[in-house]
JSON list of C-alpha atoms in Angstrom, two decimals:
[
{"chain": "P", "resi": 67, "resn": "MET", "atom": "CA", "xyz": [148.19, 159.67, 29.16]},
{"chain": "P", "resi": 68, "resn": "PHE", "atom": "CA", "xyz": [147.81, 156.93, 26.63]},
{"chain": "P", "resi": 69, "resn": "ALA", "atom": "CA", "xyz": [144.99, 154.40, 26.05]},
{"chain": "P", "resi": 70, "resn": "VAL", "atom": "CA", "xyz": [145.51, 150.57, 24.94]},
{"chain": "P", "resi": 71, "resn": "MET", "atom": "CA", "xyz": [142.38, 148.52, 23.65]},
{"chain": "P", "resi": 72, "resn": "ALA", "atom": "CA", "xyz": [142.62, 145.38, 24.67]},
{"chain": "P", "resi": 73, "resn": "GLY", "atom": "CA", "xyz": [139.55, 143.55, 23.22]},
{"chain": "P", "resi": 74, "resn": "ALA", "atom": "CA", "xyz": [136.42, 145.58, 23.93]},
{"chain": "P", "resi": 75, "resn": "LEU", "atom": "CA", "xyz": [138.14, 146.92, 27.01]},
{"chain": "P", "resi": 76, "resn": "LEU", "atom": "CA", "xyz": [139.57, 150.29, 27.13]},
{"chain": "P", "resi": 77, "resn": "ILE", "atom": "CA", "xyz": [142.59, 150.43, 29.60]},
{"chain": "P", "resi": 78, "resn": "ALA", "atom": "CA", "xyz": [143.89, 153.97, 30.32]},
{"chain": "P", "resi": 79, "resn": "ILE", "atom": "CA", "xyz": [147.56, 153.86, 31.64]},
{"chain": "P", "resi": 80, "resn": "GLN", "atom": "CA", "xyz": [148.49, 157.35, 33.14]},
{"chain": "P", "resi": 81, "resn": "PRO", "atom": "CA", "xyz": [151.87, 157.23, 34.77]},
{"chain": "P", "resi": 82, "resn": "ARG", "atom": "CA", "xyz": [152.68, 160.22, 36.59]},
{"chain": "P", "resi": 83, "resn": "SER", "atom": "CA", "xyz": [155.91, 160.86, 38.83]},
{"chain": "P", "resi": 84, "resn": "ALA", "atom": "CA", "xyz": [156.67, 164.03, 40.63]},
{"chain": "P", "resi": 85, "resn": "PRO", "atom": "CA", "xyz": [159.94, 165.34, 41.76]},
{"chain": "P", "resi": 86, "resn": "ALA", "atom": "CA", "xyz": [159.85, 165.41, 45.70]},
{"chain": "P", "resi": 87, "resn": "ALA", "atom": "CA", "xyz": [159.82, 169.15, 45.48]},
{"chain": "P", "resi": 88, "resn": "GLU", "atom": "CA", "xyz": [156.83, 169.53, 43.13]},
{"chain": "P", "resi": 89, "resn": "ALA", "atom": "CA", "xyz": [154.82, 166.39, 44.71]},
{"chain": "P", "resi": 90, "resn": "PRO", "atom": "CA", "xyz": [151.78, 167.15, 46.79]},
{"chain": "P", "resi": 91, "resn": "ALA", "atom": "CA", "xyz": [150.95, 165.63, 50.05]},
{"chain": "P", "resi": 92, "resn": "ALA", "atom": "CA", "xyz": [148.85, 162.45, 50.43]},
{"chain": "P", "resi": 93, "resn": "PRO", "atom": "CA", "xyz": [145.73, 163.24, 51.81]},
{"chain": "P", "resi": 94, "resn": "ALA", "atom": "CA", "xyz": [145.07, 162.44, 55.52]},
{"chain": "P", "resi": 95, "resn": "PHE", "atom": "CA", "xyz": [143.18, 158.92, 55.80]},
{"chain": "P", "resi": 96, "resn": "THR", "atom": "CA", "xyz": [139.62, 159.90, 55.97]},
{"chain": "P", "resi": 97, "resn": "HIS", "atom": "CA", "xyz": [138.31, 156.83, 58.11]},
{"chain": "P", "resi": 98, "resn": "THR", "atom": "CA", "xyz": [139.54, 156.80, 61.85]},
{"chain": "P", "resi": 99, "resn": "ALA", "atom": "CA", "xyz": [137.07, 154.45, 63.07]},
{"chain": "P", "resi": 100, "resn": "PRO", "atom": "CA", "xyz": [138.37, 151.01, 64.05]},
{"chain": "P", "resi": 101, "resn": "ALA", "atom": "CA", "xyz": [135.64, 149.26, 62.12]},
{"chain": "P", "resi": 102, "resn": "ASP", "atom": "CA", "xyz": [136.84, 151.16, 59.08]},
{"chain": "P", "resi": 103, "resn": "TRP", "atom": "CA", "xyz": [140.25, 149.52, 58.95]},
{"chain": "P", "resi": 104, "resn": "LEU", "atom": "CA", "xyz": [140.79, 145.96, 58.37]},
{"chain": "P", "resi": 105, "resn": "ASN", "atom": "CA", "xyz": [144.03, 144.02, 59.39]},
{"chain": "P", "resi": 106, "resn": "SER", "atom": "CA", "xyz": [145.10, 146.92, 61.29]},
{"chain": "P", "resi": 107, "resn": "LYS", "atom": "CA", "xyz": [144.30, 149.63, 63.75]},
{"chain": "P", "resi": 108, "resn": "PRO", "atom": "CA", "xyz": [143.22, 153.14, 62.19]},
{"chain": "P", "resi": 109, "resn": "LEU", "atom": "CA", "xyz": [146.32, 154.55, 60.57]},
{"chain": "P", "resi": 110, "resn": "THR", "atom": "CA", "xyz": [147.62, 158.21, 60.03]},
{"chain": "P", "resi": 111, "resn": "CYS", "atom": "CA", "xyz": [149.82, 159.50, 57.75]},
{"chain": "P", "resi": 112, "resn": "ALA", "atom": "CA", "xyz": [152.01, 160.18, 60.65]},
{"chain": "P", "resi": 113, "resn": "ASP", "atom": "CA", "xyz": [152.13, 156.50, 61.51]},
{"chain": "P", "resi": 114, "resn": "LEU", "atom": "CA", "xyz": [153.68, 156.00, 57.91]},
{"chain": "P", "resi": 115, "resn": "ARG", "atom": "CA", "xyz": [156.49, 158.60, 58.25]},
{"chain": "P", "resi": 116, "resn": "GLY", "atom": "CA", "xyz": [159.71, 157.14, 57.16]},
{"chain": "P", "resi": 117, "resn": "LYS", "atom": "CA", "xyz": [157.99, 154.30, 54.92]},
{"chain": "P", "resi": 118, "resn": "VAL", "atom": "CA", "xyz": [157.47, 154.10, 51.50]},
{"chain": "P", "resi": 119, "resn": "VAL", "atom": "CA", "xyz": [153.82, 153.64, 50.93]},
{"chain": "P", "resi": 120, "resn": "LEU", "atom": "CA", "xyz": [151.56, 152.01, 48.01]},
{"chain": "P", "resi": 121, "resn": "ILE", "atom": "CA", "xyz": [148.26, 153.00, 48.38]},
{"chain": "P", "resi": 122, "resn": "ASP", "atom": "CA", "xyz": [145.94, 150.52, 46.32]},
{"chain": "P", "resi": 123, "resn": "VAL", "atom": "CA", "xyz": [142.50, 151.68, 45.47]},
{"chain": "P", "resi": 124, "resn": "TRP", "atom": "CA", "xyz": [140.37, 148.78, 44.80]},
{"chain": "P", "resi": 125, "resn": "THR", "atom": "CA", "xyz": [137.08, 146.89, 44.97]},
{"chain": "P", "resi": 126, "resn": "PHE", "atom": "CA", "xyz": [136.47, 143.11, 45.56]},
{"chain": "P", "resi": 127, "resn": "ASP", "atom": "CA", "xyz": [134.22, 142.38, 42.25]},
{"chain": "P", "resi": 128, "resn": "CYS", "atom": "CA", "xyz": [136.52, 144.49, 40.18]},
{"chain": "P", "resi": 129, "resn": "TRP", "atom": "CA", "xyz": [138.02, 141.83, 37.60]},
{"chain": "P", "resi": 130, "resn": "ASN", "atom": "CA", "xyz": [141.14, 144.19, 36.97]},
{"chain": "P", "resi": 131, "resn": "CYS", "atom": "CA", "xyz": [141.56, 144.61, 40.72]},
{"chain": "P", "resi": 132, "resn": "TYR", "atom": "CA", "xyz": [141.40, 140.88, 41.69]},
{"chain": "P", "resi": 133, "resn": "ARG", "atom": "CA", "xyz": [143.66, 140.04, 39.06]},
{"chain": "P", "resi": 134, "resn": "SER", "atom": "CA", "xyz": [146.25, 142.37, 40.06]},
{"chain": "P", "resi": 135, "resn": "ILE", "atom": "CA", "xyz": [146.40, 140.77, 43.74]},
{"chain": "P", "resi": 136, "resn": "PRO", "atom": "CA", "xyz": [149.05, 137.96, 42.84]},
{"chain": "P", "resi": 137, "resn": "TRP", "atom": "CA", "xyz": [151.56, 140.85, 41.69]},
{"chain": "P", "resi": 138, "resn": "LEU", "atom": "CA", "xyz": [150.95, 142.90, 45.03]},
{"chain": "P", "resi": 139, "resn": "HIS", "atom": "CA", "xyz": [151.56, 139.76, 46.99]},
{"chain": "P", "resi": 140, "resn": "THR", "atom": "CA", "xyz": [155.08, 139.72, 45.52]},
{"chain": "P", "resi": 141, "resn": "LEU", "atom": "CA", "xyz": [155.84, 143.13, 46.67]},
{"chain": "P", "resi": 142, "resn": "ASP", "atom": "CA", "xyz": [156.32, 142.47, 50.28]},
{"chain": "P", "resi": 143, "resn": "GLU", "atom": "CA", "xyz": [159.19, 140.01, 49.37]},
{"chain": "P", "resi": 144, "resn": "LYS", "atom": "CA", "xyz": [160.84, 142.57, 46.68]},
{"chain": "P", "resi": 145, "resn": "PHE", "atom": "CA", "xyz": [160.76, 145.51, 49.30]},
{"chain": "P", "resi": 146, "resn": "PRO", "atom": "CA", "xyz": [162.38, 145.97, 52.75]},
{"chain": "P", "resi": 147, "resn": "ALA", "atom": "CA", "xyz": [160.60, 146.76, 55.89]},
{"chain": "P", "resi": 148, "resn": "ASP", "atom": "CA", "xyz": [160.47, 150.40, 55.24]},
{"chain": "P", "resi": 149, "resn": "PHE", "atom": "CA", "xyz": [157.61, 149.55, 52.44]},
{"chain": "P", "resi": 150, "resn": "GLN", "atom": "CA", "xyz": [154.10, 149.27, 53.21]},
{"chain": "P", "resi": 151, "resn": "ILE", "atom": "CA", "xyz": [150.88, 148.37, 51.30]},
{"chain": "P", "resi": 152, "resn": "ILE", "atom": "CA", "xyz": [147.72, 150.28, 52.13]},
{"chain": "P", "resi": 153, "resn": "GLY", "atom": "CA", "xyz": [144.52, 148.99, 50.53]},
{"chain": "P", "resi": 154, "resn": "VAL", "atom": "CA", "xyz": [141.50, 151.55, 50.24]},
{"chain": "P", "resi": 155, "resn": "HIS", "atom": "CA", "xyz": [138.53, 149.37, 49.42]},
{"chain": "P", "resi": 156, "resn": "THR", "atom": "CA", "xyz": [136.12, 151.86, 47.65]},
{"chain": "P", "resi": 157, "resn": "PRO", "atom": "CA", "xyz": [133.05, 149.80, 46.74]},
{"chain": "P", "resi": 158, "resn": "GLU", "atom": "CA", "xyz": [131.03, 150.20, 43.27]},
{"chain": "P", "resi": 159, "resn": "LEU", "atom": "CA", "xyz": [128.46, 147.49, 43.58]},
{"chain": "P", "resi": 160, "resn": "PRO", "atom": "CA", "xyz": [125.83, 146.83, 46.18]},
{"chain": "P", "resi": 161, "resn": "GLN", "atom": "CA", "xyz": [127.33, 143.83, 47.95]},
{"chain": "P", "resi": 162, "resn": "GLU", "atom": "CA", "xyz": [130.77, 145.49, 47.99]},
{"chain": "P", "resi": 163, "resn": "TYR", "atom": "CA", "xyz": [129.45, 148.10, 50.72]},
{"chain": "P", "resi": 164, "resn": "VAL", "atom": "CA", "xyz": [128.78, 144.89, 53.09]},
{"chain": "P", "resi": 165, "resn": "LEU", "atom": "CA", "xyz": [131.56, 144.81, 55.58]},
{"chain": "P", "resi": 166, "resn": "ALA", "atom": "CA", "xyz": [131.47, 141.03, 56.23]},
{"chain": "P", "resi": 167, "resn": "ASN", "atom": "CA", "xyz": [131.72, 140.62, 52.46]},
{"chain": "P", "resi": 168, "resn": "VAL", "atom": "CA", "xyz": [135.05, 142.60, 52.25]},
{"chain": "P", "resi": 169, "resn": "GLN", "atom": "CA", "xyz": [135.98, 140.67, 55.31]},
{"chain": "P", "resi": 170, "resn": "ALA", "atom": "CA", "xyz": [135.41, 137.35, 53.35]},
{"chain": "P", "resi": 171, "resn": "LYS", "atom": "CA", "xyz": [137.10, 138.47, 50.38]},
{"chain": "P", "resi": 172, "resn": "LEU", "atom": "CA", "xyz": [140.31, 139.60, 52.42]},
{"chain": "P", "resi": 173, "resn": "LYS", "atom": "CA", "xyz": [140.38, 136.18, 53.58]},
{"chain": "P", "resi": 174, "resn": "GLU", "atom": "CA", "xyz": [139.84, 134.64, 50.24]},
{"chain": "P", "resi": 175, "resn": "PHE", "atom": "CA", "xyz": [142.39, 136.66, 48.44]},
{"chain": "P", "resi": 176, "resn": "LYS", "atom": "CA", "xyz": [144.93, 136.30, 51.42]},
{"chain": "P", "resi": 177, "resn": "ILE", "atom": "CA", "xyz": [145.45, 140.00, 51.84]},
{"chain": "P", "resi": 178, "resn": "THR", "atom": "CA", "xyz": [146.86, 140.86, 55.14]},
{"chain": "P", "resi": 179, "resn": "SER", "atom": "CA", "xyz": [148.04, 144.37, 54.60]},
{"chain": "P", "resi": 180, "resn": "PRO", "atom": "CA", "xyz": [146.19, 147.22, 56.34]},
{"chain": "P", "resi": 181, "resn": "VAL", "atom": "CA", "xyz": [142.90, 147.89, 54.21]},
{"chain": "P", "resi": 182, "resn": "MET", "atom": "CA", "xyz": [140.72, 151.25, 54.86]},
{"chain": "P", "resi": 183, "resn": "VAL", "atom": "CA", "xyz": [136.94, 150.80, 54.11]},
{"chain": "P", "resi": 184, "resn": "ASP", "atom": "CA", "xyz": [136.30, 154.06, 51.95]},
{"chain": "P", "resi": 185, "resn": "ASN", "atom": "CA", "xyz": [132.16, 153.27, 51.55]},
{"chain": "P", "resi": 186, "resn": "ASP", "atom": "CA", "xyz": [131.59, 156.85, 51.45]},
{"chain": "P", "resi": 187, "resn": "TYR", "atom": "CA", "xyz": [134.20, 157.53, 48.66]},
{"chain": "P", "resi": 188, "resn": "SER", "atom": "CA", "xyz": [135.70, 160.26, 50.92]},
{"chain": "P", "resi": 189, "resn": "TYR", "atom": "CA", "xyz": [139.24, 158.97, 50.39]},
{"chain": "P", "resi": 190, "resn": "TRP", "atom": "CA", "xyz": [138.78, 158.35, 46.50]},
{"chain": "P", "resi": 191, "resn": "LYS", "atom": "CA", "xyz": [137.53, 161.68, 46.31]},
{"chain": "P", "resi": 192, "resn": "ALA", "atom": "CA", "xyz": [140.36, 163.30, 48.44]},
{"chain": "P", "resi": 193, "resn": "LEU", "atom": "CA", "xyz": [142.73, 161.52, 45.92]},
{"chain": "P", "resi": 194, "resn": "ASN", "atom": "CA", "xyz": [140.70, 163.06, 43.19]},
{"chain": "P", "resi": 195, "resn": "ASN", "atom": "CA", "xyz": [140.69, 159.13, 41.87]},
{"chain": "P", "resi": 196, "resn": "ARG", "atom": "CA", "xyz": [138.64, 157.95, 39.10]},
{"chain": "P", "resi": 197, "resn": "TYR", "atom": "CA", "xyz": [139.83, 154.35, 38.50]},
{"chain": "P", "resi": 198, "resn": "TRP", "atom": "CA", "xyz": [139.97, 150.81, 39.80]},
{"chain": "P", "resi": 199, "resn": "PRO", "atom": "CA", "xyz": [142.46, 149.77, 40.53]},
{"chain": "P", "resi": 200, "resn": "ALA", "atom": "CA", "xyz": [144.99, 152.79, 41.10]},
{"chain": "P", "resi": 201, "resn": "PHE", "atom": "CA", "xyz": [148.12, 152.91, 42.68]},
{"chain": "P", "resi": 202, "resn": "TYR", "atom": "CA", "xyz": [149.96, 155.62, 44.44]},
{"chain": "P", "resi": 203, "resn": "VAL", "atom": "CA", "xyz": [153.41, 155.80, 45.52]},
{"chain": "P", "resi": 204, "resn": "VAL", "atom": "CA", "xyz": [154.00, 157.71, 48.72]},
{"chain": "P", "resi": 205, "resn": "ASP", "atom": "CA", "xyz": [157.65, 158.78, 49.43]},
{"chain": "P", "resi": 206, "resn": "LYS", "atom": "CA", "xyz": [158.75, 158.64, 53.32]},
{"chain": "P", "resi": 207, "resn": "GLN", "atom": "CA", "xyz": [157.84, 162.25, 53.75]},
{"chain": "P", "resi": 208, "resn": "GLY", "atom": "CA", "xyz": [154.15, 161.44, 52.71]},
{"chain": "P", "resi": 209, "resn": "ARG", "atom": "CA", "xyz": [154.08, 162.73, 49.36]},
{"chain": "P", "resi": 210, "resn": "ILE", "atom": "CA", "xyz": [152.67, 161.50, 46.31]},
{"chain": "P", "resi": 211, "resn": "ARG", "atom": "CA", "xyz": [155.52, 160.72, 43.84]},
{"chain": "P", "resi": 212, "resn": "GLY", "atom": "CA", "xyz": [153.49, 158.62, 41.64]},
{"chain": "P", "resi": 213, "resn": "ARG", "atom": "CA", "xyz": [150.08, 157.86, 40.35]},
{"chain": "P", "resi": 214, "resn": "PHE", "atom": "CA", "xyz": [149.57, 154.63, 38.22]},
{"chain": "P", "resi": 215, "resn": "ILE", "atom": "CA", "xyz": [146.25, 152.94, 36.90]},
{"chain": "P", "resi": 216, "resn": "GLY", "atom": "CA", "xyz": [145.17, 149.58, 35.78]},
{"chain": "P", "resi": 217, "resn": "GLU", "atom": "CA", "xyz": [145.33, 145.88, 36.16]},
{"chain": "P", "resi": 218, "resn": "THR", "atom": "CA", "xyz": [148.91, 145.01, 37.05]},
{"chain": "P", "resi": 219, "resn": "HIS", "atom": "CA", "xyz": [150.61, 141.48, 36.74]},
{"chain": "P", "resi": 220, "resn": "GLU", "atom": "CA", "xyz": [154.28, 140.47, 37.84]},
{"chain": "P", "resi": 221, "resn": "GLY", "atom": "CA", "xyz": [156.59, 141.73, 35.20]},
{"chain": "P", "resi": 222, "resn": "ASP", "atom": "CA", "xyz": [154.30, 143.83, 33.05]},
{"chain": "P", "resi": 223, "resn": "ALA", "atom": "CA", "xyz": [154.75, 147.34, 31.99]},
{"chain": "P", "resi": 224, "resn": "ASN", "atom": "CA", "xyz": [152.93, 148.86, 34.78]},
{"chain": "P", "resi": 225, "resn": "ALA", "atom": "CA", "xyz": [154.47, 146.79, 37.47]},
{"chain": "P", "resi": 226, "resn": "ARG", "atom": "CA", "xyz": [158.02, 147.87, 36.07]},
{"chain": "P", "resi": 227, "resn": "ARG", "atom": "CA", "xyz": [157.33, 151.49, 36.41]},
{"chain": "P", "resi": 228, "resn": "ILE", "atom": "CA", "xyz": [155.47, 150.89, 39.65]},
{"chain": "P", "resi": 229, "resn": "GLU", "atom": "CA", "xyz": [158.30, 149.09, 41.15]},
{"chain": "P", "resi": 230, "resn": "ALA", "atom": "CA", "xyz": [160.75, 151.55, 39.82]},
{"chain": "P", "resi": 231, "resn": "ALA", "atom": "CA", "xyz": [159.41, 154.32, 41.33]},
{"chain": "P", "resi": 232, "resn": "ILE", "atom": "CA", "xyz": [158.92, 152.31, 44.63]},
{"chain": "P", "resi": 233, "resn": "ARG", "atom": "CA", "xyz": [162.79, 151.81, 44.35]},
{"chain": "P", "resi": 234, "resn": "ALA", "atom": "CA", "xyz": [163.44, 155.47, 43.58]},
{"chain": "P", "resi": 235, "resn": "VAL", "atom": "CA", "xyz": [162.02, 156.69, 46.46]},
{"chain": "P", "resi": 236, "resn": "LEU", "atom": "CA", "xyz": [163.04, 153.95, 48.83]},
{"chain": "P", "resi": 237, "resn": "GLN", "atom": "CA", "xyz": [166.63, 155.29, 47.99]},
{"chain": "P", "resi": 238, "resn": "GLU", "atom": "CA", "xyz": [165.97, 158.76, 49.15]},
{"chain": "P", "resi": 239, "resn": "PRO", "atom": "CA", "xyz": [166.71, 159.96, 52.83]}
]
């Protein structure tokens, strides 16, 4: 792990890629109620088998999360149909727990990918996550092959690492 000081903000970057044989399975989604999923019916890991998935753990009032959204929008254009972004909205501040506020932000940010609302932090805990935003690359068999944290922009080092991990697992059977 290494850290970069940007003004008064400490950005921790912790890339981790695991070979397929050593990679842990992605945890099952912890919310199954239709009300806990936006832009989609409730999804399961089985629904996503055969696709490469980027799990984006975020919250709408996180500036680093918000500033990563333009880069996320570029991924659908870069990758084929067997790629899927799944947002996991895990709130920090009181207003972020309100479903209507999350729905409004999805419209404002033009987010159309599935988003699981994780108000109880159950998926956050299942991932052993500690950061907003955090990105998990999941291979076609449902294994976590990379974990990346921090604000990400088109063409920056974090975007290049994440996109390389996505490309690598897309090429696997």
